[in-house]
Each structure stands twice: as C-alpha cells, then as structure tokens.
PDB file of C-alpha atoms in Angstrom:
ATOM      1  CA  MET A   1     -14.476 -17.830  -1.026  1.00  0.00           C
ATOM      2  CA  THR A   2     -13.859 -14.965  -3.419  1.00  0.00           C
ATOM      3  CA  ILE A   3     -11.669 -17.077  -5.687  1.00  0.00           C
ATOM      4  CA  ASN A   4     -13.321 -20.445  -4.987  1.00  0.00           C
ATOM      5  CA  PRO A   5     -17.056 -19.982  -5.671  1.00  0.00           C
ATOM      6  CA  ASP A   6     -17.542 -23.728  -6.141  1.00  0.00           C
ATOM      7  CA  VAL A   7     -16.421 -24.313  -2.543  1.00  0.00           C
ATOM      8  CA  GLN A   8     -18.803 -21.619  -1.335  1.00  0.00           C
ATOM      9  CA  GLN A   9     -21.731 -23.167  -3.192  1.00  0.00           C
ATOM     10  CA  LYS A  10     -21.080 -26.630  -1.747  1.00  0.00           C
ATOM     11  CA  ALA A  11     -20.743 -25.205   1.745  1.00  0.00           C
ATOM     12  CA  GLN A  12     -23.973 -23.240   1.512  1.00  0.00           C
ATOM     13  CA  ALA A  13     -25.808 -26.245   0.110  1.00  0.00           C
ATOM     14  CA  GLU A  14     -24.733 -28.260   3.157  1.00  0.00           C
ATOM     15  CA  ILE A  15     -25.789 -25.497   5.563  1.00  0.00           C
ATOM     16  CA  ASP A  16     -29.174 -25.121   3.864  1.00  0.00           C
ATOM     17  CA  ARG A  17     -29.750 -28.885   3.947  1.00  0.00           C
ATOM     18  CA  VAL A  18     -28.704 -29.423   7.574  1.00  0.00           C
ATOM     19  CA  ILE A  19     -29.543 -26.130   9.290  1.00  0.00           C
ATOM     20  CA  GLY A  20     -32.262 -24.652   7.098  1.00  0.00           C
ATOM     21  CA  PRO A  21     -32.966 -20.963   6.467  1.00  0.00           C
ATOM     22  CA  ASN A  22     -34.317 -19.929   9.871  1.00  0.00           C
ATOM     23  CA  ARG A  23     -31.263 -19.913  12.136  1.00  0.00           C
ATOM     24  CA  LEU A  24     -27.491 -19.691  12.191  1.00  0.00           C
ATOM     25  CA  PRO A  25     -25.223 -22.704  12.684  1.00  0.00           C
ATOM     26  CA  THR A  26     -23.972 -23.214  16.240  1.00  0.00           C
ATOM     27  CA  ILE A  27     -21.071 -25.169  17.661  1.00  0.00           C
ATOM     28  CA  GLN A  28     -23.512 -28.003  18.423  1.00  0.00           C
ATOM     29  CA  ASP A  29     -24.017 -28.426  14.656  1.00  0.00           C
ATOM     30  CA  ARG A  30     -20.343 -28.990  13.951  1.00  0.00           C
ATOM     31  CA  SER A  31     -20.485 -32.782  13.747  1.00  0.00           C
ATOM     32  CA  GLN A  32     -23.330 -32.515  11.230  1.00  0.00           C
ATOM     33  CA  LEU A  33     -21.430 -30.186   8.871  1.00  0.00           C
ATOM     34  CA  PRO A  34     -18.513 -32.247   7.539  1.00  0.00           C
ATOM     35  CA  TYR A  35     -17.871 -30.005   4.525  1.00  0.00           C
ATOM     36  CA  ILE A  36     -17.694 -26.877   6.711  1.00  0.00           C
ATOM     37  CA  GLU A  37     -15.321 -28.805   8.986  1.00  0.00           C
ATOM     38  CA  ALA A  38     -13.217 -29.634   5.917  1.00  0.00           C
ATOM     39  CA  ILE A  39     -13.114 -25.919   5.004  1.00  0.00           C
ATOM     40  CA  VAL A  40     -11.807 -25.123   8.494  1.00  0.00           C
ATOM     41  CA  LYS A  41      -9.005 -27.626   7.995  1.00  0.00           C
ATOM     42  CA  GLU A  42      -8.228 -26.329   4.506  1.00  0.00           C
ATOM     43  CA  VAL A  43      -8.098 -22.726   5.755  1.00  0.00           C
ATOM     44  CA  LEU A  44      -5.514 -23.809   8.332  1.00  0.00           C
ATOM     45  CA  ARG A  45      -3.541 -25.738   5.702  1.00  0.00           C
ATOM     46  CA  TRP A  46      -3.757 -23.524   2.624  1.00  0.00           C
ATOM     47  CA  HIS A  47      -2.141 -20.541   4.287  1.00  0.00           C
ATOM     48  CA  PRO A  48      -1.039 -21.049   7.906  1.00  0.00           C
ATOM     49  CA  VAL A  49      -1.391 -17.982  10.096  1.00  0.00           C
ATOM     50  CA  ALA A  50       2.124 -18.557  11.455  1.00  0.00           C
ATOM     51  CA  PRO A  51       4.053 -20.146   8.536  1.00  0.00           C
ATOM     52  CA  MET A  52       7.217 -20.668  10.617  1.00  0.00           C
ATOM     53  CA  ALA A  53       5.395 -21.117  13.942  1.00  0.00           C
ATOM     54  CA  LEU A  54       7.005 -19.557  17.017  1.00  0.00           C
ATOM     55  CA  PRO A  55      10.652 -20.189  17.926  1.00  0.00           C
ATOM     56  CA  HIS A  56      11.533 -22.978  20.334  1.00  0.00           C
ATOM     57  CA  CYS A  57      14.811 -23.519  22.184  1.00  0.00           C
ATOM     58  CA  SER A  58      16.647 -26.812  22.683  1.00  0.00           C
ATOM     59  CA  THR A  59      17.114 -27.631  26.363  1.00  0.00           C
ATOM     60  CA  GLU A  60      19.980 -30.061  25.786  1.00  0.00           C
ATOM     61  CA  ASP A  61      22.410 -31.193  23.113  1.00  0.00           C
ATOM     62  CA  ASP A  62      20.767 -33.437  20.543  1.00  0.00           C
ATOM     63  CA  ILE A  63      21.320 -35.130  17.194  1.00  0.00           C
ATOM     64  CA  VAL A  64      18.380 -35.338  14.776  1.00  0.00           C
ATOM     65  CA  GLU A  65      18.852 -37.300  11.545  1.00  0.00           C
ATOM     66  CA  GLY A  66      22.579 -36.609  11.670  1.00  0.00           C
ATOM     67  CA  TYR A  67      22.252 -32.891  12.463  1.00  0.00           C
ATOM     68  CA  TRP A  68      24.001 -31.672  15.618  1.00  0.00           C
ATOM     69  CA  ILE A  69      21.763 -29.328  17.635  1.00  0.00           C
ATOM     70  CA  PRO A  70      23.608 -27.720  20.551  1.00  0.00           C
ATOM     71  CA  LYS A  71      21.814 -26.865  23.759  1.00  0.00           C
ATOM     72  CA  GLY A  72      20.290 -23.386  23.588  1.00  0.00           C
ATOM     73  CA  SER A  73      19.753 -23.435  19.802  1.00  0.00           C
ATOM     74  CA  MET A  74      16.741 -21.540  18.465  1.00  0.00           C
ATOM     75  CA  LEU A  75      14.534 -23.837  16.393  1.00  0.00           C
ATOM     76  CA  PHE A  76      11.761 -23.001  13.949  1.00  0.00           C
ATOM     77  CA  ALA A  77       9.209 -25.510  12.687  1.00  0.00           C
ATOM     78  CA  ASN A  78       8.481 -24.916   9.011  1.00  0.00           C
ATOM     79  CA  VAL A  79       4.702 -25.230   9.159  1.00  0.00           C
ATOM     80  CA  TRP A  80       4.442 -23.931   5.599  1.00  0.00           C
ATOM     81  CA  HIS A  81       6.432 -26.921   4.365  1.00  0.00           C
ATOM     82  CA  PHE A  82       4.358 -29.309   6.444  1.00  0.00           C
ATOM     83  CA  THR A  83       1.153 -28.013   4.846  1.00  0.00           C
ATOM     84  CA  HIS A  84       2.505 -27.760   1.288  1.00  0.00           C
ATOM     85  CA  ASP A  85       4.523 -30.955   0.926  1.00  0.00           C
ATOM     86  CA  PRO A  86       3.270 -32.505  -2.357  1.00  0.00           C
ATOM     87  CA  ASN A  87       4.126 -35.925  -0.974  1.00  0.00           C
ATOM     88  CA  VAL A  88       1.518 -35.378   1.726  1.00  0.00           C
ATOM     89  CA  TYR A  89      -1.039 -33.015   0.162  1.00  0.00           C
ATOM     90  CA  ALA A  90      -2.067 -33.430  -3.461  1.00  0.00           C
ATOM     91  CA  GLU A  91      -1.892 -30.151  -5.423  1.00  0.00           C
ATOM     92  CA  PRO A  92      -0.950 -28.219  -2.275  1.00  0.00           C
ATOM     93  CA  GLU A  93      -1.475 -24.776  -3.818  1.00  0.00           C
ATOM     94  CA  ARG A  94      -5.096 -25.612  -4.623  1.00  0.00           C
ATOM     95  CA  PHE A  95      -7.788 -24.761  -2.051  1.00  0.00           C
ATOM     96  CA  ASN A  96      -9.612 -28.075  -1.884  1.00  0.00           C
ATOM     97  CA  PRO A  97     -11.581 -29.021   1.267  1.00  0.00           C
ATOM     98  CA  ASP A  98     -12.508 -32.369  -0.313  1.00  0.00           C
ATOM     99  CA  ARG A  99      -8.976 -33.577   0.476  1.00  0.00           C
ATOM    100  CA  PHE A 100     -10.121 -34.067   4.084  1.00  0.00           C
ATOM    101  CA  LEU A 101     -13.250 -36.094   3.296  1.00  0.00           C
ATOM    102  CA  ALA A 102     -13.377 -39.871   2.987  1.00  0.00           C
ATOM    103  CA  THR A 103     -15.307 -40.409  -0.245  1.00  0.00           C
ATOM    104  CA  ASN A 104     -15.130 -42.957  -3.066  1.00  0.00           C
ATOM    105  CA  GLY A 105     -12.174 -44.747  -1.540  1.00  0.00           C
ATOM    106  CA  HIS A 106     -10.254 -41.497  -0.953  1.00  0.00           C
ATOM    107  CA  THR A 107      -8.273 -41.530   2.288  1.00  0.00           C
ATOM    108  CA  PRO A 108      -8.413 -38.120   4.000  1.00  0.00           C
ATOM    109  CA  GLU A 109      -5.129 -36.250   4.018  1.00  0.00           C
ATOM    110  CA  PRO A 110      -3.486 -35.393   7.386  1.00  0.00           C
ATOM    111  CA  ASP A 111      -5.375 -32.994   9.644  1.00  0.00           C
ATOM    112  CA  PRO A 112      -3.461 -29.665   9.921  1.00  0.00           C
ATOM    113  CA  HIS A 113      -4.861 -29.185  13.429  1.00  0.00           C
ATOM    114  CA  ASN A 114      -1.993 -31.444  14.503  1.00  0.00           C
ATOM    115  CA  PHE A 115       0.596 -28.723  13.842  1.00  0.00           C
ATOM    116  CA  ALA A 116      -1.143 -25.444  12.912  1.00  0.00           C
ATOM    117  CA  PHE A 117      -1.311 -24.363  16.556  1.00  0.00           C
ATOM    118  CA  GLY A 118       2.228 -25.290  17.552  1.00  0.00           C
ATOM    119  CA  PHE A 119       3.937 -28.175  19.264  1.00  0.00           C
ATOM    120  CA  GLY A 120       4.752 -29.790  22.566  1.00  0.00           C
ATOM    121  CA  ARG A 121       4.588 -27.944  25.862  1.00  0.00           C
ATOM    122  CA  ARG A 122       4.478 -24.612  24.017  1.00  0.00           C
ATOM    123  CA  VAL A 123       1.423 -25.462  21.928  1.00  0.00           C
ATOM    124  CA  CYS A 124      -1.044 -22.552  21.724  1.00  0.00           C
ATOM    125  CA  PRO A 125      -3.060 -22.524  24.979  1.00  0.00           C
ATOM    126  CA  GLY A 126      -6.000 -20.906  23.168  1.00  0.00           C
ATOM    127  CA  ARG A 127      -6.156 -23.402  20.316  1.00  0.00           C
ATOM    128  CA  ILE A 128      -9.555 -24.843  21.271  1.00  0.00           C
ATOM    129  CA  LEU A 129     -11.120 -21.392  21.569  1.00  0.00           C
ATOM    130  CA  ALA A 130      -9.494 -20.280  18.310  1.00  0.00           C
ATOM    131  CA  ASP A 131     -10.620 -23.413  16.463  1.00  0.00           C
ATOM    132  CA  ASN A 132     -14.223 -23.071  17.639  1.00  0.00           C
ATOM    133  CA  ALA A 133     -14.226 -19.373  16.744  1.00  0.00           C
ATOM    134  CA  LEU A 134     -12.861 -20.186  13.287  1.00  0.00           C
ATOM    135  CA  PHE A 135     -15.607 -22.758  12.714  1.00  0.00           C
ATOM    136  CA  LEU A 136     -18.358 -20.380  13.838  1.00  0.00           C
ATOM    137  CA  ASN A 137     -17.030 -17.489  11.743  1.00  0.00           C
ATOM    138  CA  ILE A 138     -16.872 -19.650   8.633  1.00  0.00           C
ATOM    139  CA  ALA A 139     -20.195 -21.432   9.150  1.00  0.00           C
ATOM    140  CA  GLN A 140     -22.201 -18.383  10.154  1.00  0.00           C
ATOM    141  CA  SER A 141     -20.725 -16.109   7.486  1.00  0.00           C
ATOM    142  CA  LEU A 142     -21.456 -18.627   4.742  1.00  0.00           C
ATOM    143  CA  ALA A 143     -24.966 -19.172   6.113  1.00  0.00           C
ATOM    144  CA  VAL A 144     -26.032 -15.583   5.431  1.00  0.00           C
ATOM    145  CA  PHE A 145     -23.524 -13.960   3.058  1.00  0.00           C
ATOM    146  CA  ALA A 146     -22.692 -14.401  -0.615  1.00  0.00           C
ATOM    147  CA  VAL A 147     -19.049 -13.573  -1.354  1.00  0.00           C
ATOM    148  CA  SER A 148     -18.038 -12.727  -4.918  1.00  0.00           C
ATOM    149  CA  LYS A 149     -15.505 -10.778  -6.933  1.00  0.00           C
ATOM    150  CA  ALA A 150     -15.822  -7.015  -7.051  1.00  0.00           C
ATOM    151  CA  ARG A 151     -16.479  -5.301 -10.369  1.00  0.00           C
ATOM    152  CA  ASP A 152     -14.927  -2.225 -11.909  1.00  0.00           C
ATOM    153  CA  ALA A 153     -16.803   0.753 -13.371  1.00  0.00           C
ATOM    154  CA  ALA A 154     -17.320  -1.138 -16.638  1.00  0.00           C
ATOM    155  CA  GLY A 155     -18.829  -4.113 -14.833  1.00  0.00           C
ATOM    156  CA  ASN A 156     -15.850  -6.389 -15.297  1.00  0.00           C
ATOM    157  CA  GLU A 157     -14.854  -8.742 -12.489  1.00  0.00           C
ATOM    158  CA  ILE A 158     -11.714  -7.765 -10.592  1.00  0.00           C
ATOM    159  CA  GLU A 159      -9.510 -10.810 -10.113  1.00  0.00           C
ATOM    160  CA  PRO A 160      -7.872 -10.471  -6.678  1.00  0.00           C
ATOM    161  CA  ALA A 161      -4.182 -11.250  -6.443  1.00  0.00           C
ATOM    162  CA  VAL A 162      -3.449 -13.956  -3.895  1.00  0.00           C
ATOM    163  CA  LYS A 163      -0.638 -12.324  -1.935  1.00  0.00           C
ATOM    164  CA  PHE A 164       0.327 -12.382   1.730  1.00  0.00           C
ATOM    165  CA  LEU A 165       2.395  -9.997   3.808  1.00  0.00           C
ATOM    166  CA  PRO A 166       5.611 -11.118   5.530  1.00  0.00           C
ATOM    167  CA  GLY A 167       5.854 -11.501   9.274  1.00  0.00           C
ATOM    168  CA  VAL A 168       5.549 -14.010  12.091  1.00  0.00           C
ATOM    169  CA  VAL A 169       1.799 -13.698  11.613  1.00  0.00           C
ATOM    170  CA  SER A 170       0.950 -13.691   7.912  1.00  0.00           C
ATOM    171  CA  HIS A 171      -1.900 -11.435   6.775  1.00  0.00           C
ATOM    172  CA  PRO A 172      -3.400 -11.282   3.278  1.00  0.00           C
ATOM    173  CA  ALA A 173      -2.418  -8.256   1.235  1.00  0.00           C
ATOM    174  CA  PRO A 174      -5.289  -5.768   0.759  1.00  0.00           C
ATOM    175  CA  TYR A 175      -7.822  -6.830  -1.866  1.00  0.00           C
ATOM    176  CA  VAL A 176     -11.399  -6.057  -2.866  1.00  0.00           C
ATOM    177  CA  ASN A 177     -14.433  -8.282  -3.127  1.00  0.00           C
ATOM    178  CA  ARG A 178     -18.199  -8.089  -2.788  1.00  0.00           C
ATOM    179  CA  ILE A 179     -20.197  -9.340   0.194  1.00  0.00           C
ATOM    180  CA  GLU A 180     -23.977  -9.189   0.334  1.00  0.00           C
ATOM    181  CA  ALA A 181     -26.832 -10.988   2.066  1.00  0.00           C
ATOM    182  CA  ARG A 182     -27.857 -14.169   0.271  1.00  0.00           C
ATOM    183  CA  SER A 183     -31.518 -13.130   0.334  1.00  0.00           C
ATOM    184  CA  PRO A 184     -33.877 -10.646   2.033  1.00  0.00           C
ATOM    185  CA  LYS A 185     -34.626 -13.344   4.624  1.00  0.00           C
ATOM    186  CA  HIS A 186     -30.928 -13.732   5.396  1.00  0.00           C
ATOM    187  CA  ALA A 187     -30.597  -9.947   5.638  1.00  0.00           C
ATOM    188  CA  GLU A 188     -33.386  -9.875   8.225  1.00  0.00           C
ATOM    189  CA  MET A 189     -31.671 -12.651  10.171  1.00  0.00           C
ATOM    190  CA  ILE A 190     -28.551 -10.456  10.378  1.00  0.00           C
ATOM    191  CA  ARG A 191     -30.591  -7.438  11.532  1.00  0.00           C
ATOM    192  CA  ALA A 192     -32.357  -9.558  14.146  1.00  0.00           C
ATOM    193  CA  LEU A 193     -28.986 -10.538  15.585  1.00  0.00           C
ATOM    194  CA  GLU A 194     -27.964  -6.898  15.776  1.00  0.00           C
ATOM    195  CA  ARG A 195     -31.150  -6.105  17.694  1.00  0.00           C
ATOM    196  CA  ARG A 196     -30.545  -9.023  20.061  1.00  0.00           C
ATOM    197  CA  PHE A 197     -26.849  -8.266  20.524  1.00  0.00           C
ATOM    198  CA  PRO A 198     -26.502  -4.491  19.949  1.00  0.00           C
ATOM    199  CA  TRP A 199     -23.099  -3.074  19.169  1.00  0.00           C
ATOM    200  CA  ARG A 200     -21.433  -1.679  22.256  1.00  0.00           C
ATOM    201  CA  LYS A 201     -18.339   0.364  22.832  1.00  0.00           C
ATOM    202  CA  SER A 202     -15.424  -1.803  23.934  1.00  0.00           C
ATOM    203  CA  ASP A 203     -13.746  -1.574  27.323  1.00  0.00           C
ATOM    204  CA  TRP A 204     -10.288  -0.943  25.919  1.00  0.00           C
ATOM    205  CA  GLU A 205     -10.005   2.476  27.597  1.00  0.00           C
ATOM    206  CA  THR A 206     -10.615   0.911  31.022  1.00  0.00           C
ATOM    207  CA  VAL A 207      -8.041  -1.781  30.294  1.00  0.00           C
ATOM    208  CA  GLU A 208      -5.550   0.838  29.082  1.00  0.00           C
ATOM    209  CA  ARG A 209      -5.970   2.953  32.230  1.00  0.00           C
ATOM    210  CA  SER A 210      -5.525  -0.129  34.397  1.00  0.00           C
ATOM    211  CA  TYR A 211      -2.357  -1.084  32.504  1.00  0.00           C
ATOM    212  CA  GLN A 212      -0.916   2.436  32.822  1.00  0.00           C
ATOM    213  CA  ALA A 213      -1.668   2.493  36.538  1.00  0.00           C
ATOM    214  CA  ARG A 214       0.121  -0.805  37.067  1.00  0.00           C
ATOM    215  CA  SER A 215       3.065   0.359  34.977  1.00  0.00           C
ATOM    216  CA  ALA A 216       3.356   3.523  37.049  1.00  0.00           C
TER     217      ALA A 216
END
C-alpha cells in the first residue's frame, strides 16, 4: 500500500461503500468485497511467502517431459516462476489486483491460491486459517488506517526500496512508511476495540516450561 496508493484508495472506497464507517469488515463480508479479495490474491502472487515452496520427495522413479526423476529425489516447485510467468500474468512485476476481476471482457488471471499454499498431500494444513487471517488483516487495516510514504526532515517523501530477504520464507527488507488513522472516527473505532479486547500477556512462558519438562 505504501508504493501503490491508487490500490489503497480503491480498496477503501469499496469498504466505505459496502461496510460504512461504523464497523470493521468481518469474514462474513468477504463475498461483498471483490476488490479486497483481489488484493488478497495479488499479495499471494506478487511476492509469495515461500518462493520455492517446501521440498517434496519422489516416492518412485518417474519421467516428466523427458526428464528422468529417480526415486528419492528432492523436488522443489518454483512458485515464484508460477506467479511471475509473463505468459500467464500480464506485467507480473506490477502489483495489480484488477488482474483477478472480470471487467470489460477481461478474463481473470489464474488464482494463486491454487499453488501458494503448496501441493498434493503435503499442502499446508493451515491454509484456510491463513487465508482468512490474511483477508481480515488486509480488510480491517485498510478500513481504519491510511498508509503512505514516510518523509525526511526536509519533508520529502522517502521512496522505499522493494527488496526481500533470502530464505525459505521470504521477508521484506526493513523499510519505513507512515501509518495513521484515516479520521478521528476511525481512531476511536481502534480505541474501542482495544477496550473490548485489552492487550494481554501471552502464554509463551507456560508453553516453554511445558516443552522443557517434556524434553527433560
């Protein structure tokens, strides 16, 4: 959203039109927010969390398109290629949720949900939870927050570099931006949530003690 303010504006316009200013989007609203749904898909496509997925192992000898794959071979699915193939996704480096919407004769491009969470019997068991959480984080954040570029001491916008760190799970490199409530009413909505669901200390210490006891 920091580098695509036009996407943010369209998303917030949809939320304001469908949800209004008095509550946050819920999972029940998902079918009524097609542009937010398209953003979820584009987030999964534009930079997959696991660009090479997790390794799989062949259980028997096989030949795929002329390539000999012995039993026991370690196989990686190149999810990054799947999501950035220009023959499948127009301008793949561009963050464009509209690619997933059927408008003006445009046929939606393939849904990255089909491969972003893995494949076959080893597909991510938490994919439904993760997908719903992703939708809620995106929809609710955009409902109340305005995201923009940070500014330096002279008031000039700081253009963030789009870089990601290497690893099985790919994280964005550190960057700065500006996040503020969209209005005083939105700020009060955030505070009301904090009063309803106060911040509590996590139970990690209990879990850690339990783990240590089992290990011992």
